[in-house]
Coordinates of N, CA and C in Angstrom, one line a residue:
P1 N 104.8 29.9 -9.2 CA 103.5 29.7 -9.7 C 102.6 29.0 -8.8
N2 N 101.3 29.3 -8.9 CA 100.3 28.7 -8.1 C 100.1 27.2 -8.4
R3 N 100.6 26.3 -7.6 CA 100.6 24.9 -7.9 C 99.2 24.3 -7.9
K4 N 98.2 25.0 -7.4 CA 96.9 24.4 -7.3 C 96.0 25.0 -8.4
C5 N 96.5 25.7 -9.3 CA 95.7 26.3 -10.4 C 95.1 25.3 -11.3
S6 N 93.9 25.6 -11.8 CA 93.2 24.7 -12.7 C 93.6 24.9 -14.1
L7 N 94.3 24.0 -14.7 CA 94.8 24.2 -16.1 C 94.4 22.9 -16.9
P8 N 94.4 23.1 -18.3 CA 94.0 21.9 -19.1 C 95.0 20.8 -18.9
P9 N 94.5 19.6 -19.2 CA 95.5 18.4 -19.1 C 96.5 18.5 -20.2
I10 N 97.5 17.7 -20.1 CA 98.5 17.5 -21.2 C 97.7 16.8 -22.3
I11 N 97.8 17.3 -23.5 CA 97.0 16.7 -24.6 C 97.5 15.3 -24.9
K12 N 96.6 14.5 -25.6 CA 96.9 13.2 -25.9 C 98.1 13.2 -27.0
L13 N 99.0 12.2 -26.8 CA 100.1 12.1 -27.7 C 99.6 11.7 -29.1
N14 N 100.3 12.2 -30.1 CA 100.0 11.8 -31.5 C 100.6 10.4 -31.7
D15 N 99.9 9.6 -32.5 CA 100.5 8.3 -32.9 C 101.7 8.6 -33.8
E16 N 102.8 7.9 -33.5 CA 104.0 8.1 -34.3 C 104.8 6.8 -34.2
P17 N 105.5 6.4 -35.3 CA 106.3 5.2 -35.2 C 107.6 5.3 -34.4
P18 N 108.1 4.2 -33.9 CA 109.4 4.3 -33.1 C 110.5 4.8 -34.0
L19 N 111.5 5.3 -33.4 CA 112.7 5.8 -34.1 C 113.4 4.6 -34.8
K20 N 113.9 4.8 -36.0 CA 114.6 3.7 -36.7 C 116.0 3.5 -36.0
A21 N 116.3 2.2 -35.8 CA 117.5 1.8 -35.1 C 118.5 1.2 -36.0
T22 N 119.7 1.6 -35.9 CA 120.8 0.9 -36.6 C 121.8 0.3 -35.6
S23 N 121.5 0.5 -34.3 CA 122.2 -0.1 -33.2 C 121.2 -0.4 -32.1
P24 N 121.6 -1.3 -31.2 CA 120.7 -1.6 -30.1 C 120.7 -0.5 -29.0
L25 N 121.6 0.5 -29.2 CA 121.8 1.5 -28.2 C 121.5 2.9 -28.8
A26 N 121.0 3.8 -28.0 CA 120.7 5.1 -28.5 C 121.0 6.2 -27.4
V27 N 121.5 7.3 -27.9 CA 121.5 8.6 -27.1 C 120.5 9.5 -27.7
I28 N 119.6 10.0 -26.8 CA 118.4 10.8 -27.3 C 118.3 12.0 -26.5
T29 N 118.0 13.1 -27.2 CA 117.6 14.3 -26.5 C 116.3 14.9 -27.0
V30 N 115.6 15.7 -26.3 CA 114.4 16.4 -26.7 C 114.7 17.8 -26.6
A31 N 114.5 18.5 -27.8 CA 114.8 20.0 -27.9 C 113.6 20.6 -28.6
A32 N 112.4 20.6 -28.0 CA 111.2 20.9 -28.6 C 110.7 22.4 -28.4
S33 N 111.7 23.3 -28.3 CA 111.4 24.7 -28.2 C 112.5 25.5 -28.9
Q34 N 112.3 26.7 -29.2 CA 113.4 27.5 -29.9 C 114.6 27.6 -29.0
K35 N 114.4 27.8 -27.7 CA 115.5 28.0 -26.8 C 116.3 26.7 -26.7
A36 N 115.6 25.5 -26.7 CA 116.3 24.3 -26.6 C 117.1 24.0 -27.9
I37 N 116.5 24.4 -29.0 CA 117.3 24.2 -30.3 C 118.5 25.0 -30.3
E38 N 118.5 26.2 -29.7 CA 119.7 27.1 -29.6 C 120.7 26.4 -28.7
L39 N 120.3 25.6 -27.7 CA 121.2 24.9 -26.8 C 121.9 23.8 -27.5
I40 N 121.1 23.0 -28.3 CA 121.7 21.8 -28.9 C 122.6 22.2 -30.1
E41 N 122.7 23.4 -30.5 CA 123.7 23.8 -31.5 C 125.1 23.7 -30.8
Y42 N 125.1 23.7 -29.5 CA 126.4 23.4 -28.8 C 126.4 22.0 -28.2
T43 N 125.4 21.6 -27.4 CA 125.4 20.3 -26.8 C 125.2 19.2 -27.7
G44 N 124.4 19.4 -28.8 CA 124.1 18.3 -29.7 C 125.4 17.7 -30.3
L45 N 126.4 18.5 -30.6 CA 127.6 18.0 -31.2 C 128.3 17.0 -30.2
Q46 N 128.3 17.4 -29.0 CA 128.9 16.6 -27.9 C 128.1 15.3 -27.8
M47 N 126.8 15.4 -27.8 CA 126.0 14.2 -27.7 C 126.2 13.2 -28.8
K48 N 126.3 13.7 -30.0 CA 126.5 12.9 -31.2 C 127.9 12.2 -31.2
S49 N 128.9 13.0 -30.8 CA 130.2 12.5 -30.7 C 130.3 11.4 -29.6
Y50 N 129.6 11.6 -28.5 CA 129.6 10.6 -27.5 C 128.9 9.4 -27.9
A51 N 127.7 9.5 -28.6 CA 127.0 8.4 -29.1 C 127.9 7.6 -30.1
D52 N 128.6 8.3 -31.0 CA 129.5 7.6 -31.9 C 130.6 6.8 -31.2
R53 N 131.1 7.3 -30.1 CA 132.2 6.6 -29.4 C 131.6 5.4 -28.7
C54 N 130.3 5.4 -28.3 CA 129.7 4.3 -27.6 C 129.0 3.3 -28.6
G55 N 129.1 3.6 -29.9 CA 128.5 2.7 -30.8 C 127.0 2.8 -30.8
A56 N 126.4 3.9 -30.5 CA 125.0 4.2 -30.3 C 124.5 5.1 -31.4
D57 N 123.2 5.0 -31.7 CA 122.5 6.0 -32.6 C 122.3 7.3 -31.8
F58 N 122.2 8.4 -32.5 CA 121.9 9.6 -31.8 C 120.6 10.2 -32.5
H59 N 119.7 10.7 -31.6 CA 118.5 11.3 -32.1 C 118.2 12.6 -31.3
A60 N 117.9 13.6 -32.0 CA 117.4 14.9 -31.4 C 115.9 15.1 -31.8
I61 N 115.0 15.0 -30.9 CA 113.6 15.2 -31.1 C 113.3 16.7 -31.1
I62 N 113.0 17.3 -32.2 CA 112.9 18.8 -32.2 C 111.5 19.3 -32.6
D63 N 110.6 18.4 -33.1 CA 109.3 18.8 -33.4 C 108.5 18.9 -32.1
N64 N 107.6 19.8 -31.9 CA 106.9 20.2 -30.7 C 105.4 19.9 -30.7
Q65 N 105.0 18.8 -30.0 CA 103.6 18.5 -29.9 C 102.9 19.3 -28.8
F66 N 103.6 19.9 -28.0 CA 103.0 20.6 -26.8 C 103.6 22.0 -26.7
P67 N 103.2 23.0 -27.6 CA 103.7 24.3 -27.6 C 103.6 25.0 -26.2
S68 N 102.5 24.7 -25.5 CA 102.3 25.4 -24.2 C 103.2 24.8 -23.1
Y69 N 103.7 23.7 -23.3 CA 104.6 23.0 -22.3 C 105.5 22.0 -23.0
P70 N 106.6 22.6 -23.6 CA 107.4 21.7 -24.5 C 108.1 20.6 -23.8
I71 N 108.3 20.7 -22.4 CA 109.0 19.6 -21.7 C 108.2 18.3 -21.7
A72 N 106.9 18.5 -22.0 CA 106.0 17.3 -22.0 C 106.3 16.4 -23.2
N73 N 107.1 16.9 -24.2 CA 107.5 16.0 -25.3 C 108.4 14.8 -24.8
K74 N 108.9 14.9 -23.6 CA 109.7 13.8 -23.1 C 108.8 12.5 -23.0
F75 N 107.5 12.7 -22.8 CA 106.6 11.6 -22.6 C 106.5 10.8 -23.9
R76 N 106.9 11.3 -25.0 CA 106.9 10.6 -26.3 C 108.0 9.5 -26.3
L77 N 108.9 9.5 -25.4 CA 110.0 8.5 -25.3 C 109.4 7.1 -25.2
A78 N 108.2 6.9 -24.5 CA 107.7 5.6 -24.3 C 107.5 4.9 -25.6
N79 N 107.0 5.6 -26.7 CA 106.8 5.0 -28.0 C 108.0 5.1 -28.9
L80 N 108.7 6.2 -28.8 CA 109.8 6.4 -29.7 C 111.0 5.4 -29.5
T81 N 111.2 4.9 -28.3 CA 112.3 4.1 -28.0 C 112.1 2.6 -28.1
A82 N 111.0 2.2 -28.7 CA 110.6 0.8 -28.7 C 111.6 -0.1 -29.4
N83 N 112.4 0.4 -30.4 CA 113.4 -0.4 -31.1 C 114.8 -0.5 -30.5
Y84 N 114.9 0.1 -29.3 CA 116.3 0.1 -28.7 C 116.3 -0.8 -27.4
E85 N 117.4 -1.5 -27.2 CA 117.6 -2.3 -26.0 C 117.9 -1.4 -24.8
R86 N 118.7 -0.4 -25.1 CA 119.1 0.6 -24.0 C 119.2 2.0 -24.5
V87 N 118.8 2.9 -23.7 CA 118.7 4.3 -24.1 C 119.3 5.2 -23.0
L88 N 120.2 6.1 -23.5 CA 120.7 7.2 -22.6 C 119.9 8.5 -23.0
Y89 N 119.0 8.9 -22.1 CA 118.4 10.2 -22.4 C 119.1 11.3 -21.7
V90 N 119.3 12.4 -22.5 CA 119.9 13.6 -21.9 C 119.2 14.9 -22.3
D91 N 119.0 15.8 -21.4 CA 118.3 17.0 -21.7 C 119.2 17.9 -22.6
A92 N 118.5 18.8 -23.3 CA 119.2 19.7 -24.3 C 120.3 20.6 -23.6
D93 N 120.1 20.8 -22.3 CA 121.1 21.7 -21.6 C 122.2 20.9 -20.9
V94 N 122.5 19.7 -21.4 CA 123.5 18.9 -20.8 C 124.7 18.8 -21.7
W95 N 125.9 19.2 -21.2 CA 127.1 19.2 -21.9 C 127.9 17.9 -21.5
I96 N 128.1 17.0 -22.4 CA 128.9 15.8 -22.2 C 130.3 16.0 -22.5
R97 N 131.2 16.0 -21.5 CA 132.6 16.2 -21.8 C 133.2 15.0 -22.5
D98 N 134.3 15.3 -23.3 CA 135.0 14.3 -24.1 C 135.5 13.1 -23.3
E99 N 135.8 13.3 -22.1 CA 136.4 12.2 -21.3 C 135.4 11.4 -20.6
T100 N 134.1 11.6 -20.8 CA 133.0 10.8 -20.2 C 133.1 9.4 -20.6
P101 N 133.1 8.5 -19.6 CA 133.2 7.0 -19.9 C 131.9 6.5 -20.6
N102 N 132.0 5.4 -21.2 CA 130.9 4.7 -21.9 C 129.9 4.2 -20.9
L103 N 128.8 4.9 -20.7 CA 127.9 4.5 -19.6 C 127.1 3.2 -20.0
F104 N 127.1 2.9 -21.3 CA 126.4 1.7 -21.7 C 127.3 0.5 -21.2
E105 N 128.5 0.7 -21.0 CA 129.4 -0.4 -20.4 C 129.5 -0.3 -18.9
T106 N 129.6 0.9 -18.4 CA 129.8 1.0 -16.9 C 128.6 0.8 -16.1
L107 N 127.4 1.1 -16.6 CA 126.1 0.9 -15.9 C 125.4 -0.4 -16.3
A108 N 125.3 -1.2 -15.3 CA 124.7 -2.6 -15.6 C 123.2 -2.4 -16.0
P109 N 122.8 -3.2 -17.0 CA 121.4 -3.3 -17.4 C 120.5 -3.8 -16.3
G110 N 119.2 -3.7 -16.4 CA 118.3 -4.2 -15.4 C 117.8 -3.1 -14.4
R111 N 118.5 -2.0 -14.4 CA 118.1 -0.8 -13.5 C 117.8 0.4 -14.4
I112 N 117.1 1.3 -13.8 CA 117.0 2.7 -14.3 C 118.0 3.5 -13.6
W113 N 119.0 4.0 -14.3 CA 120.1 4.8 -13.7 C 119.7 6.3 -13.8
I114 N 119.6 6.9 -12.6 CA 119.1 8.3 -12.5 C 119.7 9.0 -11.3
H115 N 119.8 10.3 -11.3 CA 120.4 11.0 -10.2 C 119.3 11.4 -9.2
R116 N 119.7 11.2 -7.9 CA 118.8 11.5 -6.8 C 119.1 13.0 -6.3
D117 N 118.2 13.9 -6.5 CA 118.5 15.3 -6.2 C 118.2 15.7 -4.8
L118 N 117.5 14.9 -4.1 CA 117.0 15.2 -2.7 C 118.1 15.7 -1.8
N119 N 119.3 15.0 -1.9 CA 120.4 15.3 -1.0 C 121.0 16.7 -1.3
H120 N 120.7 17.3 -2.4 CA 121.3 18.6 -2.8 C 120.4 19.7 -2.5
I121 N 119.2 19.5 -2.1 CA 118.2 20.5 -1.8 C 118.4 21.0 -0.4
G122 N 118.7 22.3 -0.2 CA 119.0 22.8 1.1 C 117.8 22.7 2.1
N123 N 116.6 23.1 1.7 CA 115.5 22.9 2.6 C 114.3 22.3 1.8
P124 N 114.2 21.0 1.9 CA 113.2 20.3 1.1 C 111.8 20.3 1.7
H125 N 111.4 21.4 2.4 CA 110.1 21.5 3.0 C 108.9 21.3 2.0
W126 N 109.1 21.7 0.8 CA 108.1 21.6 -0.2 C 107.9 20.3 -0.8
V127 N 108.8 19.3 -0.6 CA 108.7 18.0 -1.3 C 107.5 17.2 -0.9
P128 N 107.1 17.1 0.3 CA 105.9 16.3 0.6 C 104.6 16.9 -0.1
G129 N 104.5 18.3 -0.1 CA 103.4 18.9 -0.8 C 103.4 18.5 -2.3
E130 N 104.6 18.5 -2.9 CA 104.7 18.1 -4.3 C 104.2 16.7 -4.5
A131 N 104.6 15.8 -3.6 CA 104.2 14.4 -3.7 C 102.7 14.3 -3.6
R132 N 102.1 15.0 -2.6 CA 100.6 14.9 -2.4 C 99.9 15.5 -3.6
L133 N 100.3 16.6 -4.1 CA 99.6 17.2 -5.3 C 99.6 16.3 -6.5
A134 N 100.8 15.7 -6.8 CA 100.9 14.8 -7.9 C 100.0 13.6 -7.8
A135 N 99.9 13.1 -6.5 CA 99.1 11.9 -6.3 C 97.6 12.3 -6.4
Q136 N 97.2 13.4 -5.9 CA 95.8 13.8 -6.0 C 95.4 14.0 -7.5
Q137 N 96.3 14.6 -8.3 CA 95.9 14.9 -9.7 C 95.7 13.6 -10.5
Q138 N 96.5 12.6 -10.2 CA 96.5 11.3 -11.0 C 95.8 10.2 -10.3
G139 N 95.3 10.4 -9.1 CA 94.6 9.3 -8.4 C 95.6 8.2 -7.8
F140 N 96.8 8.7 -7.5 CA 97.9 7.7 -7.0 C 97.9 7.8 -5.4
Q141 N 98.5 6.8 -4.8 CA 98.8 6.9 -3.4 C 100.1 7.7 -3.3
P142 N 100.2 8.7 -2.4 CA 101.4 9.5 -2.2 C 102.6 8.6 -1.9
I143 N 103.8 9.0 -2.3 CA 105.0 8.4 -2.0 C 106.0 9.4 -1.5
D144 N 107.1 8.9 -0.9 CA 108.1 9.8 -0.4 C 109.1 10.1 -1.6
L145 N 109.0 11.3 -2.2 CA 109.8 11.6 -3.3 C 111.2 11.7 -3.0
E146 N 112.0 11.2 -4.0 CA 113.5 11.3 -3.9 C 114.0 12.4 -4.8
I147 N 113.1 13.0 -5.6 CA 113.4 14.1 -6.6 C 114.4 13.5 -7.5
L148 N 114.0 12.4 -8.2 CA 114.8 11.8 -9.3 C 114.8 12.7 -10.5
N149 N 116.0 13.1 -10.9 CA 116.2 14.1 -12.0 C 116.2 13.4 -13.4
T150 N 115.3 13.8 -14.2 CA 115.2 13.2 -15.6 C 116.0 13.9 -16.6
G151 N 117.0 14.7 -16.2 CA 117.9 15.3 -17.2 C 118.9 14.3 -17.8
V152 N 119.3 13.3 -17.0 CA 120.2 12.3 -17.5 C 119.7 10.9 -17.0
V153 N 119.2 10.1 -17.9 CA 118.6 8.8 -17.5 C 119.0 7.7 -18.4
M154 N 119.5 6.6 -17.9 CA 119.8 5.4 -18.6 C 118.7 4.4 -18.3
F155 N 118.0 3.9 -19.4 CA 117.0 2.9 -19.1 C 117.0 1.8 -20.2
D156 N 116.4 0.7 -19.9 CA 116.3 -0.5 -20.8 C 115.0 -0.4 -21.5
Q157 N 114.8 -1.2 -22.6 CA 113.6 -1.2 -23.3 C 112.4 -1.5 -22.4
V158 N 112.6 -2.4 -21.5 CA 111.5 -2.8 -20.6 C 111.0 -1.7 -19.7
H159 N 111.9 -0.7 -19.5 CA 111.5 0.4 -18.6 C 110.9 1.6 -19.4
R160 N 110.7 1.6 -20.7 CA 110.3 2.8 -21.4 C 108.9 3.3 -21.0
D161 N 108.1 2.4 -20.4 CA 106.8 2.9 -20.0 C 106.8 3.8 -18.8
I162 N 108.0 4.1 -18.2 CA 108.0 5.1 -17.2 C 107.7 6.5 -17.8
W163 N 107.9 6.6 -19.1 CA 107.6 7.9 -19.8 C 106.2 8.1 -20.3
T164 N 105.3 7.2 -19.8 CA 103.9 7.3 -20.2 C 103.3 8.6 -19.6
E165 N 102.6 9.3 -20.5 CA 102.1 10.6 -20.1 C 101.0 10.5 -19.0
P166 N 100.8 11.6 -18.2 CA 99.7 11.7 -17.3 C 98.4 11.4 -18.0
R167 N 97.5 10.7 -17.3 CA 96.2 10.4 -17.9 C 95.1 11.3 -17.5
L168 N 95.4 12.1 -16.4 CA 94.4 13.0 -15.9 C 95.0 14.5 -15.9
P169 N 94.1 15.5 -15.8 CA 94.6 16.9 -15.8 C 95.8 17.1 -14.8
A170 N 96.8 17.8 -15.3 CA 98.0 18.1 -14.5 C 98.6 19.4 -14.9
P171 N 98.5 20.4 -14.0 CA 99.1 21.7 -14.3 C 100.6 21.6 -14.7
P172 N 101.0 22.3 -15.8 CA 102.4 22.2 -16.2 C 103.3 23.0 -15.3
R173 N 103.6 22.5 -14.1 CA 104.4 23.2 -13.1 C 105.9 22.7 -13.3
H174 N 106.8 23.2 -12.5 CA 108.2 23.0 -12.6 C 108.6 21.6 -12.6
L175 N 108.1 20.8 -11.7 CA 108.6 19.4 -11.6 C 107.6 18.4 -12.0
L176 N 106.5 18.8 -12.7 CA 105.5 17.8 -13.2 C 106.1 16.6 -13.8
E177 N 106.9 16.8 -14.9 CA 107.3 15.7 -15.7 C 108.2 14.7 -14.9
Q178 N 109.1 15.2 -14.1 CA 110.0 14.3 -13.4 C 109.3 13.7 -12.2
T179 N 108.4 14.4 -11.6 CA 107.6 13.8 -10.5 C 106.7 12.7 -11.0
H180 N 106.1 12.9 -12.1 CA 105.3 11.8 -12.7 C 106.1 10.6 -13.1
V181 N 107.3 10.8 -13.6 CA 108.2 9.7 -14.0 C 108.6 8.9 -12.7
E182 N 108.9 9.7 -11.6 CA 109.2 9.0 -10.4 C 108.1 8.1 -9.9
Y183 N 106.9 8.6 -10.0 CA 105.7 7.8 -9.6 C 105.6 6.6 -10.4
Q184 N 105.8 6.7 -11.7 CA 105.8 5.5 -12.6 C 106.8 4.5 -12.2
I185 N 108.0 4.9 -11.9 CA 109.1 4.0 -11.5 C 108.7 3.3 -10.3
R186 N 108.2 4.0 -9.3 CA 107.8 3.4 -8.0 C 106.7 2.4 -8.2
M187 N 105.6 2.8 -8.9 CA 104.4 2.0 -9.0 C 104.7 0.7 -9.8
K188 N 105.6 0.8 -10.8 CA 105.9 -0.4 -11.6 C 107.0 -1.3 -11.0
G189 N 107.6 -0.8 -9.9 CA 108.5 -1.7 -9.1 C 109.8 -1.8 -9.8
Y190 N 110.3 -0.9 -10.6 CA 111.6 -1.0 -11.3 C 112.7 -0.6 -10.3
E191 N 113.8 -1.4 -10.5 CA 115.0 -1.1 -9.6 C 115.7 0.1 -10.1
V192 N 116.1 0.9 -9.2 CA 116.8 2.2 -9.5 C 118.3 2.1 -9.1
G193 N 119.2 2.6 -10.0 CA 120.6 2.7 -9.7 C 120.8 4.2 -9.6
Y194 N 121.5 4.7 -8.6 CA 121.7 6.2 -8.5 C 123.0 6.6 -9.2
L195 N 122.8 7.5 -10.1 CA 124.0 8.1 -10.9 C 124.8 8.9 -9.9
D196 N 126.1 8.7 -10.0 CA 127.0 9.6 -9.4 C 126.8 11.1 -9.9
S197 N 126.9 12.0 -9.0 CA 126.7 13.4 -9.4 C 127.6 13.9 -10.5
K198 N 128.7 13.2 -10.7 CA 129.6 13.6 -11.8 C 128.9 13.5 -13.2
F199 N 127.9 12.6 -13.2 CA 127.2 12.4 -14.5 C 125.9 13.3 -14.6
N200 N 125.7 14.1 -13.6 CA 124.5 15.0 -13.6 C 124.8 16.2 -12.6
T201 N 125.8 16.9 -12.9 CA 126.2 18.1 -12.0 C 125.4 19.3 -12.5
Q202 N 124.4 19.7 -11.6 CA 123.4 20.7 -12.0 C 123.7 22.1 -11.5
W203 N 123.4 23.1 -12.4 CA 123.7 24.5 -12.1 C 123.1 25.0 -10.8
W204 N 122.0 24.4 -10.4 CA 121.3 24.9 -9.2 C 122.0 24.4 -7.9
F205 N 122.8 23.3 -8.0 CA 123.5 22.8 -6.8 C 124.2 23.9 -6.0
P206 N 124.0 24.0 -4.7 CA 124.7 25.1 -4.0 C 126.2 25.0 -4.2
D207 N 126.8 23.9 -4.4 CA 128.3 23.8 -4.6 C 128.7 23.5 -6.1
F208 N 127.8 24.0 -7.0 CA 128.1 23.8 -8.4 C 129.4 24.2 -8.9
A209 N 129.9 25.4 -8.4 CA 131.1 25.9 -8.9 C 132.3 25.0 -8.5
G210 N 132.2 24.4 -7.4 CA 133.3 23.5 -7.0 C 133.2 22.1 -7.7
R211 N 132.0 21.7 -8.1 CA 131.8 20.4 -8.7 C 132.0 20.4 -10.2
E212 N 131.7 21.5 -10.8 CA 131.7 21.6 -12.3 C 133.0 21.2 -13.0
P213 N 134.1 21.7 -12.5 CA 135.4 21.3 -13.2 C 135.6 19.8 -13.4
D214 N 135.2 19.0 -12.4 CA 135.4 17.6 -12.4 C 134.2 16.8 -13.0
A215 N 133.2 17.5 -13.4 CA 131.9 16.8 -13.9 C 132.1 16.2 -15.2
Y216 N 131.6 15.0 -15.5 CA 131.5 14.5 -16.8 C 130.4 15.1 -17.6
C217 N 129.2 15.3 -16.9 CA 128.1 15.8 -17.6 C 127.6 17.1 -16.8
V218 N 127.7 18.2 -17.4 CA 127.4 19.5 -16.8 C 125.9 19.8 -17.3
H219 N 125.0 19.8 -16.3 CA 123.6 20.0 -16.6 C 123.2 21.4 -16.1
L220 N 122.9 22.3 -17.1 CA 122.5 23.7 -16.7 C 121.1 23.8 -16.4
A221 N 120.6 23.0 -15.5 CA 119.2 23.0 -15.0 C 118.9 24.2 -14.2
N222 N 117.8 24.9 -14.6 CA 117.3 26.1 -13.9 C 118.2 27.3 -14.2
C223 N 119.2 27.2 -15.0 CA 120.0 28.3 -15.4 C 119.3 29.3 -16.4
P224 N 119.4 30.6 -16.2 CA 118.8 31.5 -17.1 C 119.4 31.2 -18.5
H225 N 118.5 31.4 -19.6 CA 118.9 31.0 -20.9 C 120.2 31.7 -21.4
N226 N 120.3 33.0 -21.1 CA 121.5 33.8 -21.6 C 122.8 33.3 -20.9
E227 N 122.7 32.9 -19.7 CA 123.8 32.3 -19.0 C 124.1 30.9 -19.5
R228 N 123.1 30.2 -19.8 CA 123.3 28.9 -20.4 C 124.2 29.0 -21.7
I229 N 123.8 29.9 -22.6 CA 124.6 30.1 -23.8 C 126.0 30.5 -23.5
Y230 N 126.2 31.4 -22.6 CA 127.5 31.9 -22.2 C 128.3 30.7 -21.7
R231 N 127.8 29.9 -20.8 CA 128.5 28.8 -20.2 C 128.8 27.7 -21.3
L232 N 127.9 27.5 -22.2 CA 128.2 26.5 -23.3 C 129.2 27.0 -24.2
R233 N 129.3 28.3 -24.5 CA 130.4 28.8 -25.3 C 131.7 28.6 -24.6
K234 N 131.8 28.8 -23.3 CA 133.0 28.6 -22.6 C 133.4 27.1 -22.6
L235 N 132.4 26.2 -22.4 CA 132.7 24.8 -22.5 C 133.2 24.3 -23.8
S236 N 132.6 24.9 -24.9 CA 133.0 24.5 -26.2 C 134.4 25.0 -26.5
H237 N 134.9 26.0 -25.9 CA 136.3 26.4 -26.1 C 137.3 25.8 -25.2
E238 N 136.8 25.1 -24.1 CA 137.8 24.4 -23.3 C 138.1 23.1 -23.8
R239 N 137.3 22.5 -24.7 CA 137.5 21.1 -25.2 C 138.6 21.1 -26.2
D240 N 139.2 20.0 -26.4 CA 140.1 19.8 -27.5 C 139.4 19.8 -28.8
V241 N 140.0 20.4 -29.8 CA 139.4 20.4 -31.2 C 139.7 19.0 -31.8
R242 N 138.7 18.3 -32.2 CA 138.9 17.1 -32.9 C 138.5 17.3 -34.4
P243 N 139.2 16.7 -35.3 CA 139.0 16.9 -36.7 C 137.5 16.5 -37.1
D244 N 136.9 15.5 -36.4 CA 135.6 15.1 -36.8 C 134.5 16.0 -36.4
V245 N 134.8 16.8 -35.3 CA 133.7 17.7 -34.8 C 134.4 19.1 -34.5
P246 N 134.5 19.9 -35.5 CA 135.2 21.2 -35.3 C 134.3 22.1 -34.4
I247 N 134.9 22.9 -33.6 CA 134.2 23.9 -32.8 C 133.4 24.8 -33.8
G248 N 132.2 25.1 -33.5 CA 131.4 26.1 -34.3 C 130.6 25.4 -35.4
Q249 N 130.8 24.1 -35.6 CA 130.1 23.4 -36.6 C 128.7 23.1 -36.0
K250 N 127.6 23.4 -36.8 CA 126.3 23.2 -36.3 C 125.9 21.7 -36.5
L251 N 125.1 21.2 -35.6 CA 124.6 19.9 -35.7 C 123.5 19.8 -36.8
D252 N 123.7 18.8 -37.7 CA 122.7 18.6 -38.8 C 121.5 17.8 -38.2
L253 N 120.4 18.5 -38.1 CA 119.2 17.9 -37.5 C 118.2 17.3 -38.6
A254 N 118.7 17.3 -39.8 CA 117.8 16.9 -40.9 C 117.5 15.4 -40.8

């Protein structure tokens, strides 16, 4: 897509109360499109089961405030997470395997834990241009982007303002949301901890096929939707059947 095209800004967020908390911890996903809802019929069960094992609440945000750019619903996390001490955010296309360790215990608080994608990009010639464009749109000073991936993010309550939406017009391009979050992290001076790739093994990685069998979190980022469904069906059949979460049971989003 033309990255310099003139498009309307992301609309102002609606006022909404924070999510109700029964635990200081939460696992949250945003599935604000029909395709994303189809994905969490598979991944949502794993997320909820994982949250239960960690003693955390689980929330799936499925109402869509931005029909023209559903991924912008992630920016609602700034307000929705106010009642939680720590939050693990995961995209709807992330499969959390049963053997995944408790990240609330293994990742120390005080940092934003996130995966650095830059090392996996074969030819990052476009990255400086992405940084300059984002800076120009929002009136920021350009930074050297690390391409921090927002598909799996652990953050503390104090960090939730990294999800503040853009204030000025921003075309809804491929990396808008995560580039904006990276700028927020850098400008606010928050400390970053880099997630091991096992916790965010992405489909577009050149060596995905070799990494996927040992991954704790399989992230089908950039994967065509039909292939996502195919892969999630395979993943659902590889797991052990547990009495509390039978294969094929749909997640209750009520």
